[in-house]
């Protein structure tokens, strides 16, 4: 069973920055993909950014140029640097870890951007 521990959420003013971190532990298999999704009230969970072991990144159009995903494979840790935050970025951000066999989710961390 993979455990994901997220940190870095909080309250920030529009235009500000936050950095999210997520550390994975307990996996018997290689974690092929790590990344972030988010969910706002009344909306479906949506992709923010994912990163493969080789460094290939998939990032949502809505955050391109503002958010950057990165990953430390040695530490099984994924990061999300969020700059130029907007009120519409307010959501619970969930960390994702995917092996060949399973997908795991973190407990979520709240990001609130005030206008």
Coordinates of C-alpha atoms in Angstrom, one line a residue:
X1 CA 0.0 0.0 0.0
X2 CA 1.4 3.4 -1.0
X3 CA 1.1 6.3 1.4
X4 CA 1.1 9.9 0.1
X5 CA 1.8 12.8 2.4
X6 CA 1.0 16.2 1.0
X7 CA 2.0 19.6 2.4
X8 CA 2.1 23.2 1.3
X9 CA -1.5 24.3 0.9
X10 CA -2.9 27.4 2.5
X11 CA -4.4 30.8 2.0
X12 CA -2.8 33.3 -0.4
X13 CA -3.8 36.5 -2.1
X14 CA -4.3 36.7 -5.9
X15 CA -1.0 37.0 -7.6
X16 CA 0.8 35.1 -4.9
X17 CA 2.7 31.8 -4.9
X18 CA 2.5 28.5 -3.1
X19 CA 4.5 25.3 -3.4
X20 CA 2.9 21.9 -2.8
X21 CA 4.9 18.8 -2.0
X22 CA 3.9 15.1 -1.9
X23 CA 6.0 12.3 -0.7
X24 CA 5.2 8.7 -1.5
X25 CA 6.3 5.7 0.6
X26 CA 5.5 2.0 0.9
X27 CA 5.4 1.1 -2.8
X28 CA 6.7 -2.3 -3.8
X29 CA 6.7 -1.3 -7.5
X30 CA 8.1 1.6 -9.4
X31 CA 5.8 4.7 -9.3
X32 CA 5.5 5.5 -13.0
X33 CA 3.5 8.6 -12.7
X34 CA 3.1 11.2 -10.0
X35 CA 1.2 14.4 -10.1
X36 CA -1.6 16.6 -9.0
X37 CA -5.3 16.9 -9.6
X38 CA -7.7 19.4 -8.1
X39 CA -11.4 19.6 -7.2
X40 CA -13.5 22.7 -6.6
X41 CA -17.0 22.5 -5.0
X42 CA -19.6 21.3 -7.5
X43 CA -17.0 20.4 -10.1
X44 CA -15.3 17.2 -11.1
X45 CA -11.7 16.5 -10.2
X46 CA -9.5 17.7 -12.9
X47 CA -5.9 17.2 -14.0
X48 CA -3.4 19.9 -13.0
X49 CA 0.0 18.2 -13.8
X50 CA 1.5 14.8 -14.1
X51 CA 5.1 13.8 -14.4
X52 CA 6.5 10.4 -15.5
X53 CA 9.7 8.8 -14.2
X54 CA 11.5 10.0 -17.3
X55 CA 10.4 13.5 -16.7
X56 CA 7.6 13.8 -19.3
X57 CA 5.1 16.3 -18.1
X58 CA 1.4 16.8 -18.9
X59 CA 0.0 20.1 -17.6
X60 CA -3.5 21.6 -17.9
X61 CA -3.9 24.5 -20.3
X62 CA -5.6 26.5 -17.5
X63 CA -2.3 26.6 -15.5
X64 CA 0.3 26.5 -18.2
X65 CA 2.8 29.3 -17.7
X66 CA 1.9 29.7 -14.1
X67 CA 2.3 26.3 -12.5
X68 CA 5.3 24.0 -12.8
X69 CA 5.5 20.4 -11.8
X70 CA 8.7 18.7 -10.8
X71 CA 9.7 15.4 -9.4
X72 CA 12.6 13.9 -7.4
X73 CA 12.6 10.2 -8.3
X74 CA 15.2 9.3 -5.6
X75 CA 12.8 10.7 -2.9
X76 CA 9.6 9.6 -4.6
X77 CA 8.4 13.2 -4.2
X78 CA 6.5 15.4 -6.5
X79 CA 6.2 19.2 -6.3
X80 CA 3.9 21.8 -7.7
X81 CA 5.1 25.4 -7.9
X82 CA 2.1 27.6 -8.3
X83 CA 2.7 31.2 -9.3
X84 CA 0.4 34.1 -10.3
X85 CA -2.4 32.4 -8.4
X86 CA -6.0 33.3 -9.2
X87 CA -9.2 33.0 -7.2
X88 CA -10.3 30.3 -9.7
X89 CA -7.4 28.2 -8.6
X90 CA -9.1 27.7 -5.2
X91 CA -9.6 24.0 -4.8
X92 CA -8.5 20.9 -2.9
X93 CA -5.4 19.6 -4.5
X94 CA -4.8 15.9 -4.5
X95 CA -1.5 14.1 -5.1
X96 CA -1.5 11.1 -7.4
X97 CA 0.8 8.2 -7.6
X98 CA 0.4 5.5 -10.3
X99 CA 2.2 2.2 -10.6
X100 CA 1.7 -0.4 -13.2
X101 CA -1.1 -2.0 -11.1
X102 CA -2.7 0.7 -9.0
X103 CA -3.5 4.4 -8.6
X104 CA -3.2 6.0 -5.2
X105 CA -4.5 9.4 -4.0
X106 CA -3.4 11.7 -1.2
X107 CA -5.8 13.1 1.4
X108 CA -5.9 16.4 -0.3
X109 CA -4.6 19.9 0.7
X110 CA -6.7 23.0 0.5
X111 CA -5.5 25.9 -1.6
X112 CA -7.5 29.1 -1.2
X113 CA -6.8 32.2 -3.3
X114 CA -8.4 35.5 -2.1
X115 CA -9.2 38.3 -4.6

